[in-house]
Amino acid sequence: MRRVNTVVEGLAPSTFRRAALAVLAMLLVAVATIEGALAQPAPTPIEELLLENTELIQESSRRTIEPAIAAIADSGLEGADVVLQRWEARDLFVRESDGRFFLAERGDDRDTYNLFHVVTKEPMGTAGRREVDQIKPNSGIRALIAAALVKFQLTNPDPAVRRGALEALLREPSAEQLDPLRAALGRENDPFLKGAMERAERLLTVRFEEDEAKRVEAIESFAGDLSVEARATLNPLLNTTLKVSKEGPDEDENVARVLTPGSENLSFDAAYDLLVRRDLAPRIINAAARDAALVEHIENGMVAGVPVASLDTREARDAAYSRLEEQGAVTQTQTEDEIADLIASFTFYEVYSEPEAITGAVLGTIAAINRSVAGYGFLDIALDALSLASIYFLAAIGLAITFGVMGVINMAHGEFIMMGAYTGYVVQQFIPNYTASLVVALPLAFLVTFAAGVLLERLVIRWLYHRPLETLLATFGVSIALQQLAKNIFGTQARPLTAPDWLGGALVINDVVAISYIRIAIFVLAIIFLVLLLFILNHTRLGLEVRSVRQNPRMASSMGINPDRINMLTFGLGSGIAGIAGVAIGLFAKVTSDLGSGYIVQSFMTVVVGGVGNIWGTLAGATLIGFLQKGIEWFNPSNTLAAQTYMIIFIIIFIQFRPKGIFALKGRAAEA
Amino acid sequence: MRRSILSQPSVIIVLLLLTAFTVAVVGMSEAAGGTLSTSLVKTLGMTLCLCLVAIAMDLVWGYCGILSLGHFAFFGLGGYMVGMWIMYARTEQIVVQAAQAATLPPTPQEIRDAIGTQIFGVVGGARIPPIWTFADSLWIQLLLVVLVPGILALVFGWLAFRSRVTGVYLSILTQAMTLALSLYLFQNDSGLRGNNGLSGLQNIPGWESTPQSVVSIYFFVASAIALGAGYVLAAWIVSGKFGSVVRGIRDDEARVRFLGYQVEHYKLFVFTLTAVIAGIAGALYYPQAGIINPAEIAPIASIYLAVWVAIGGRGRLYGAIIGAAFVSLLSTWFTGGRAPDINLGFATIQWVDWWQVLLGVAFVCVTLFAPKGIGGLVDYVVRKP
Amino acid sequence: MNHKTLSLLVALATSTALTGAAVAQDVECPIKVGILHSLSGTMAISETTLKDTMLMLIDEQNEKGGLLGCELEPVVVDPASDWPLFAEKARELLTVHDVAVIFGNWTSVSRKSVLPVLEELNGLLFYPVQYEGEESSKNVFYTGAAPNQQAIPAVDYFLDELGVEKFALLGTDYVYPRTTNKILEQYLKDKGIPAEDIFVNYTPFGHSDWSSIVADVVALGADGKKVGVISTINGDANIGFYKELAAAGVSADDIPVIAFSVGEEELSGLDTSNLVGHLAAWNYFQSADTPENEEFVAKWKARMGEDRVTNDPMEAHYIGFNMWVNAVKEAGTTDVDAVTEAMYGQEFPNLTGGTAVMLPNHHLAKPVLIGEIQDDGQFDIISQTEEVPGDAWTDFLPESAVLKSDWQNLGCGMYNTETETCVQIKSNY
């Protein structure tokens, strides 16, 4: 194979090269198919270029790759853009023996690759599986390749390609792209793309245009634009460097501000550090330096006449050091006053790297943007809080019925949520269409947990109506048994429960406020349940019976109501709702056997805080807890755990002062 | 009445059994040349501590009717307090020893800094947080074993009983307290090494040369003494007039209040006292376990405590002991991989997988069919003839 | 060297070892191997797989004729994700069952729990999981990655290859993320990243409410710097995190996420089509294209089922177990001190190519791999370094930069190179 290659190379003067190659290639293909081995034609120019850069390409590092990309992109060779695209798409393979590039496909058996030409896709023989390596550019390199491709693609007839090019351009913007972009802008017909290109042009103008007036104009055109892109372009223009000098700022420097040492923006220590770094002040002798000096001057177990063994306090060491100072053996330490005087003799100030015209325009534009960003940021937090509240509400609403209306503590409530989530998972195993499976899973989850609830009520809870504390314990037993059962059946690994595509994205209002559709769906579901339950409890026969059994079971039964049946149905209803909540929670988080136990304490608190026996109370409780938690998180965004801790502590204190919750039942019902 | 506390048959039997058990274990232990392995002695010693906290739980729930889901938190706090001293003192020894090699004799600040790096280095810190202020003093930390759970219980109980939070509400509130405490301790910023907790607690400073087989005996005997004392104390409390009032509160709080008793004071006293007992049990338990971390305090642990007491039989102190010992030892056996698998032909039941299910179902059954638990069975057997 | 000659050599080595053992013959048959992995509780998710891996490796060794003429007998105990129970079970394994070696543990806290027991009873533990370092015990061989074998190369990759200028360090609130992030913060500052460009956040185990954190991360890009996320989020909290990331439309090209605790097992719990391109750093991926790995994966699937995946800690056990087997053969005994001595310099081929070497500090030299998530839940390896020697004490924190671990020559795991003294012989726990 190798020999044929060299022969061909020797044979081919450039003019005849292609024709000769084509003939030869065809011949060789014919021969190869007979022999099962294949020789290859000489590299085409683009292949030669790749071969020249083979080391860089194989090294595949963003630090060194740029010359290789530039060489191909600027080569002007036909197929350069195709090669770049295939490189970006990870279609290139390199043969280890000679560093030549191909496209490759797995052969019929797993151990060979069929090779093809990088541009023309002509067959180029086969290679063993371990003889070729796939070139896998990382995303940093891919971004560079995409940026190099921009100039080929901005005028591509396919709008999707142009859009991709525009994205790539914004990801790796550079000054050279400004001209091709402006040229392409003139020729763009698609109105949407034209808008996007026009915006990209302004973004690039802000950064790379030389004409100051045009830049200012572009900067000001972003007034009120909340996008991260716009802010990411404007903010760096306000970068400053901290400077220090005796004379103060020069005339031509664009000073952002003068800093006073000792103020919030520049502590004395930081100011002095800066002076030391600029060699404007001597180092302060710190503890380590002092100790090092002491060790250096140990003679016969003594430092300046002080025995080493006695240097076991700071004061003793300082004293020994002063003695050394007196002997002139070490550098003088400075007093606080000396340091302060030295700092005071300098001016510290920050200087913009951009000229005043630009910074002025940016400051004017960005201030308004930042104000709206802060406002929208608050809105975003509020939406998150609302979403969290609806999740808590959904998890707790089943409890609001079983605990709130019936007074039954069901510690296995969390496990009903878990059962619902697993039902969703099982349904997805049988119905691969996510939308259809969701439509099936929601009612099925209700049925499954309704049945489980009725079973639990019949077998366990109805014997314990007069012993609420024991219900708590018995249902806890059910809870641990169910959790372990789920582990035994489904394994301990989390199971996938995937939302359909139409629930996949997020509702993006702007780059600050966005909320995922799945959270909106949960919110809607919570509202539906709220309305439904209010309707059932207040406007149906069942609701009437439930309320009457709750207030006085004996009186109710004498009115012809069967309390047994009502309790069973109510408990089933509460459990069934937990099942549906489980599907929703599984969709946005995870499906594991301990899914429910994470919600149980919070759910009980939601019900208790809101006021037992009242759906509105549960709503209020969930809202309070959701907003509280997000509010605390907002103050301390780096520690979510702390937010949860303080939220619970707040609730404990809250219940001390309002033991019956926000919506306390009054009158006779409260005693029931 | 009071005189008769040591003449009550149940107290005498329990004390005798406990003494016999302690003597037997000590005699058969490795330290005394016997065959009982050190790990088993530790397990038994820890079980005695669990029995002690179960007695506290029985006192507060079985006698006073407060289903506290927070007593294991008090237990853990006791462990943390004693653990802080063990860690600090052990580290101090290492640091001082290492510092001897340095040219300059170390300053107190350097020692403290080195201890901080050593203890908190593994959790990404370096400074000794303020709550470790007294960690260098064994006596203060031992005092804190009693004070910290006691004061927490006092404040929490005072707030809760004052607002007349009762029944299941109180249970949920205590559970919330436990959750808050464990979440707080889970934070690295809490200064108690977050999720890692305090470890190496079996190596007691000052006892480096004592083999663990002997240390385990010390702690076993100490646990037995504490259990015996706790039992007598509990029996004494529930036998007098005080005990009658407390049981009255359990059975009908309103009626006792109408009789003129300060119900809240009684409840607060029992709640705080049992928290202190739990703290002492924890302080004895964790040096045997070797490590304490916030997962120990998680709400589920306190629920298990209630489960033990319920299975053992509420309202009878020996019931608590039986329950705690029975369930925790059974649990050790089933998770130890030594319980034989049951081959059903079509499937093999592995106890590791099914033990929890069994426990859950057993618990439901006990609640439904045997509300007096195993202790009730004992009563039945004893009174039958 | 092709596969055949390799196995021939192994067979040869085995037979010579066997004859050597016939002389030494101071082992009691069967040789017991302790397996200390949680089979119930929260960690069962990860650890059960490792127990199965060990059983597979032991069965395989027994088929090859066992060790020193003895059958290997696994002793499986369940510490139930309960940390004190780890210490108790370790003591039981060492004193009641008299195991020759223990393979086990996952979480750092469980390791800290068994350390005192191991050191007291002179046991031997192989710990297979990536961890935070800052520890060295004579009785533990750390076959997982130290921070410099995972976190540091990953950050270098972010800085050099992806041009990331602003970092969000998101982690679960426990010791591994805390220590790793502390090391990384210092490392980034040394690399010239200002403190205000490092955003740190800790969340509890199993956290599911990620929307505001993801929003915070996206907002970091507002000053024009490229943002990257370094995730030490543990276990199933990842599922909610990645779901939220996908929902927010954060593409790996804009904000890449590199995870240290997300492997093939974790990805099997979610649909990865929206996560394509996000990264993970490990010493092993199932997709590694070597004959050894192909065989290993095939055996695993044949034993456990087609849908099961392999992951990094499994490879760590694979290397650790085989090194232990070879060390025992060399020593001719299972005596802990003799085996420990024989462990130093042990070499064994990695499943990812190259050779792992056991260093005097009880860590391995292993290559670091960076993989991109693919839509089939596997990783596409896009970067593989040379073997990096594991470092027990990080060089990037001033207080541990002076420390060094060398059990072979210095007999000390915490040696202060400045004062040239051994700080402590036992490990710190």
mmCIF file with all atom_site columns, N, CA and C in Angstrom, chain A residues 112-141:
data_model
loop_
_atom_site.group_PDB
_atom_site.id
_atom_site.type_symbol
_atom_site.label_atom_id
_atom_site.label_alt_id
_atom_site.label_comp_id
_atom_site.label_asym_id
_atom_site.label_entity_id
_atom_site.label_seq_id
_atom_site.pdbx_PDB_ins_code
_atom_site.Cartn_x
_atom_site.Cartn_y
_atom_site.Cartn_z
_atom_site.occupancy
_atom_site.B_iso_or_equiv
_atom_site.pdbx_formal_charge
_atom_site.auth_seq_id
_atom_site.auth_comp_id
_atom_site.auth_asym_id
_atom_site.auth_atom_id
_atom_site.pdbx_PDB_model_num
ATOM 1  N N  . THR A 1 112 ? -13.281 -3.493 11.167 1.00 0.00 ? 112 THR A N  1
ATOM 2  C CA . THR A 1 112 ? -12.678 -2.695 10.090 1.00 0.00 ? 112 THR A CA 1
ATOM 3  C C  . THR A 1 112 ? -13.491 -1.437 9.840  1.00 0.00 ? 112 THR A C  1
ATOM 4  N N  . TYR A 1 113 ? -12.804 -0.483 9.258  1.00 0.00 ? 113 TYR A N  1
ATOM 5  C CA . TYR A 1 113 ? -13.447 0.746  8.818  1.00 0.00 ? 113 TYR A CA 1
ATOM 6  C C  . TYR A 1 113 ? -13.344 0.823  7.295  1.00 0.00 ? 113 TYR A C  1
ATOM 7  N N  . ASN A 1 114 ? -14.381 1.290  6.631  1.00 0.00 ? 114 ASN A N  1
ATOM 8  C CA . ASN A 1 114 ? -14.265 1.656  5.222  1.00 0.00 ? 114 ASN A CA 1
ATOM 9  C C  . ASN A 1 114 ? -13.884 3.127  5.173  1.00 0.00 ? 114 ASN A C  1
ATOM 10 N N  . LEU A 1 115 ? -12.862 3.449  4.402  1.00 0.00 ? 115 LEU A N  1
ATOM 11 C CA . LEU A 1 115 ? -12.359 4.819  4.366  1.00 0.00 ? 115 LEU A CA 1
ATOM 12 C C  . LEU A 1 115 ? -12.850 5.535  3.115  1.00 0.00 ? 115 LEU A C  1
ATOM 13 N N  . PHE A 1 116 ? -13.060 6.837  3.254  1.00 0.00 ? 116 PHE A N  1
ATOM 14 C CA . PHE A 1 116 ? -13.516 7.651  2.120  1.00 0.00 ? 116 PHE A CA 1
ATOM 15 C C  . PHE A 1 116 ? -12.726 8.937  2.081  1.00 0.00 ? 116 PHE A C  1
ATOM 16 N N  . HIS A 1 117 ? -12.723 9.546  0.889  1.00 0.00 ? 117 HIS A N  1
ATOM 17 C CA . HIS A 1 117 ? -12.009 10.807 0.725  1.00 0.00 ? 117 HIS A CA 1
ATOM 18 C C  . HIS A 1 117 ? -12.681 11.907 1.549  1.00 0.00 ? 117 HIS A C  1
ATOM 19 N N  . VAL A 1 118 ? -11.876 12.800 2.109  1.00 0.00 ? 118 VAL A N  1
ATOM 20 C CA . VAL A 1 118 ? -12.435 13.799 3.032  1.00 0.00 ? 118 VAL A CA 1
ATOM 21 C C  . VAL A 1 118 ? -13.410 14.752 2.364  1.00 0.00 ? 118 VAL A C  1
ATOM 22 N N  . VAL A 1 119 ? -13.231 15.014 1.057  1.00 0.00 ? 119 VAL A N  1
ATOM 23 C CA . VAL A 1 119 ? -14.150 15.943 0.402  1.00 0.00 ? 119 VAL A CA 1
ATOM 24 C C  . VAL A 1 119 ? -15.120 15.198 -0.502 1.00 0.00 ? 119 VAL A C  1
ATOM 25 N N  . THR A 1 120 ? -14.554 14.369 -1.375 1.00 0.00 ? 120 THR A N  1
ATOM 26 C CA . THR A 1 120 ? -15.395 13.777 -2.415 1.00 0.00 ? 120 THR A CA 1
ATOM 27 C C  . THR A 1 120 ? -16.136 12.539 -1.957 1.00 0.00 ? 120 THR A C  1
ATOM 28 N N  . LYS A 1 121 ? -15.743 11.990 -0.824 1.00 0.00 ? 121 LYS A N  1
ATOM 29 C CA . LYS A 1 121 ? -16.348 10.764 -0.307 1.00 0.00 ? 121 LYS A CA 1
ATOM 30 C C  . LYS A 1 121 ? -16.097 9.561  -1.198 1.00 0.00 ? 121 LYS A C  1
ATOM 31 N N  . GLU A 1 122 ? -15.053 9.646  -2.045 1.00 0.00 ? 122 GLU A N  1
ATOM 32 C CA . GLU A 1 122 ? -14.715 8.460  -2.824 1.00 0.00 ? 122 GLU A CA 1
ATOM 33 C C  . GLU A 1 122 ? -14.156 7.400  -1.889 1.00 0.00 ? 122 GLU A C  1
ATOM 34 N N  . PRO A 1 123 ? -14.454 6.128  -2.180 1.00 0.00 ? 123 PRO A N  1
ATOM 35 C CA . PRO A 1 123 ? -13.904 5.073  -1.324 1.00 0.00 ? 123 PRO A CA 1
ATOM 36 C C  . PRO A 1 123 ? -12.381 5.052  -1.397 1.00 0.00 ? 123 PRO A C  1
ATOM 37 N N  . MET A 1 124 ? -11.764 4.869  -0.276 1.00 0.00 ? 124 MET A N  1
ATOM 38 C CA . MET A 1 124 ? -10.303 4.883  -0.205 1.00 0.00 ? 124 MET A CA 1
ATOM 39 C C  . MET A 1 124 ? -9.784  3.632  0.485  1.00 0.00 ? 124 MET A C  1
ATOM 40 N N  . GLY A 1 125 ? -10.528 2.543  0.404  1.00 0.00 ? 125 GLY A N  1
ATOM 41 C CA . GLY A 1 125 ? -10.023 1.314  0.993  1.00 0.00 ? 125 GLY A CA 1
ATOM 42 C C  . GLY A 1 125 ? -10.535 1.093  2.413  1.00 0.00 ? 125 GLY A C  1
ATOM 43 N N  . THR A 1 126 ? -9.899  0.172  3.090  1.00 0.00 ? 126 THR A N  1
ATOM 44 C CA . THR A 1 126 ? -10.325 -0.145 4.453  1.00 0.00 ? 126 THR A CA 1
ATOM 45 C C  . THR A 1 126 ? -9.137  -0.045 5.398  1.00 0.00 ? 126 THR A C  1
ATOM 46 N N  . ALA A 1 127 ? -9.444  -0.058 6.670  1.00 0.00 ? 127 ALA A N  1
ATOM 47 C CA . ALA A 1 127 ? -8.383  -0.038 7.670  1.00 0.00 ? 127 ALA A CA 1
ATOM 48 C C  . ALA A 1 127 ? -8.878  -0.782 8.887  1.00 0.00 ? 127 ALA A C  1
ATOM 49 N N  . GLY A 1 128 ? -7.980  -1.356 9.623  1.00 0.00 ? 128 GLY A N  1
ATOM 50 C CA . GLY A 1 128 ? -8.359  -2.054 10.853 1.00 0.00 ? 128 GLY A CA 1
ATOM 51 C C  . GLY A 1 128 ? -8.864  -1.059 11.880 1.00 0.00 ? 128 GLY A C  1
ATOM 52 N N  . ARG A 1 129 ? -9.626  -1.584 12.817 1.00 0.00 ? 129 ARG A N  1
ATOM 53 C CA . ARG A 1 129 ? -10.276 -0.709 13.780 1.00 0.00 ? 129 ARG A CA 1
ATOM 54 C C  . ARG A 1 129 ? -9.269  0.088  14.605 1.00 0.00 ? 129 ARG A C  1
ATOM 55 N N  . ARG A 1 130 ? -8.149  -0.509 14.907 1.00 0.00 ? 130 ARG A N  1
ATOM 56 C CA . ARG A 1 130 ? -7.180  0.205  15.736 1.00 0.00 ? 130 ARG A CA 1
ATOM 57 C C  . ARG A 1 130 ? -6.113  0.899  14.913 1.00 0.00 ? 130 ARG A C  1
ATOM 58 N N  . GLU A 1 131 ? -6.293  0.923  13.589 1.00 0.00 ? 131 GLU A N  1
ATOM 59 C CA . GLU A 1 131 ? -5.317  1.628  12.747 1.00 0.00 ? 131 GLU A CA 1
ATOM 60 C C  . GLU A 1 131 ? -5.704  3.072  12.494 1.00 0.00 ? 131 GLU A C  1
ATOM 61 N N  . VAL A 1 132 ? -6.946  3.394  12.679 1.00 0.00 ? 132 VAL A N  1
ATOM 62 C CA . VAL A 1 132 ? -7.365  4.793  12.484 1.00 0.00 ? 132 VAL A CA 1
ATOM 63 C C  . VAL A 1 132 ? -7.936  5.337  13.782 1.00 0.00 ? 132 VAL A C  1
ATOM 64 N N  . ASP A 1 133 ? -7.788  6.643  13.962 1.00 0.00 ? 133 ASP A N  1
ATOM 65 C CA . ASP A 1 133 ? -8.335  7.317  15.139 1.00 0.00 ? 133 ASP A CA 1
ATOM 66 C C  . ASP A 1 133 ? -9.314  8.382  14.695 1.00 0.00 ? 133 ASP A C  1
ATOM 67 N N  . GLN A 1 134 ? -10.405 8.453  15.419 1.00 0.00 ? 134 GLN A N  1
ATOM 68 C CA . GLN A 1 134 ? -11.342 9.529  15.125 1.00 0.00 ? 134 GLN A CA 1
ATOM 69 C C  . GLN A 1 134 ? -10.779 10.823 15.701 1.00 0.00 ? 134 GLN A C  1
ATOM 70 N N  . ILE A 1 135 ? -10.895 11.920 14.941 1.00 0.00 ? 135 ILE A N  1
ATOM 71 C CA . ILE A 1 135 ? -10.482 13.221 15.458 1.00 0.00 ? 135 ILE A CA 1
ATOM 72 C C  . ILE A 1 135 ? -11.682 13.817 16.176 1.00 0.00 ? 135 ILE A C  1
ATOM 73 N N  . LYS A 1 136 ? -11.511 14.076 17.498 1.00 0.00 ? 136 LYS A N  1
ATOM 74 C CA . LYS A 1 136 ? -12.645 14.603 18.258 1.00 0.00 ? 136 LYS A CA 1
ATOM 75 C C  . LYS A 1 136 ? -12.329 15.993 18.761 1.00 0.00 ? 136 LYS A C  1
ATOM 76 N N  . PRO A 1 137 ? -12.639 17.008 17.977 1.00 0.00 ? 137 PRO A N  1
ATOM 77 C CA . PRO A 1 137 ? -12.394 18.374 18.450 1.00 0.00 ? 137 PRO A CA 1
ATOM 78 C C  . PRO A 1 137 ? -13.283 18.665 19.655 1.00 0.00 ? 137 PRO A C  1
ATOM 79 N N  . ASN A 1 138 ? -12.716 19.262 20.706 1.00 0.00 ? 138 ASN A N  1
ATOM 80 C CA . ASN A 1 138 ? -13.562 19.613 21.851 1.00 0.00 ? 138 ASN A CA 1
ATOM 81 C C  . ASN A 1 138 ? -14.366 20.866 21.537 1.00 0.00 ? 138 ASN A C  1
ATOM 82 N N  . SER A 1 139 ? -15.235 21.252 22.432 1.00 0.00 ? 139 SER A N  1
ATOM 83 C CA . SER A 1 139 ? -16.165 22.316 22.066 1.00 0.00 ? 139 SER A CA 1
ATOM 84 C C  . SER A 1 139 ? -15.441 23.645 21.894 1.00 0.00 ? 139 SER A C  1
ATOM 85 N N  . GLY A 1 140 ? -14.291 23.814 22.556 1.00 0.00 ? 140 GLY A N  1
ATOM 86 C CA . GLY A 1 140 ? -13.506 25.030 22.334 1.00 0.00 ? 140 GLY A CA 1
ATOM 87 C C  . GLY A 1 140 ? -13.018 25.097 20.893 1.00 0.00 ? 140 GLY A C  1
ATOM 88 N N  . ILE A 1 141 ? -12.496 23.975 20.396 1.00 0.00 ? 141 ILE A N  1
ATOM 89 C CA . ILE A 1 141 ? -12.013 23.937 19.014 1.00 0.00 ? 141 ILE A CA 1
ATOM 90 C C  . ILE A 1 141 ? -13.180 24.051 18.050 1.00 0.00 ? 141 ILE A C  1
#
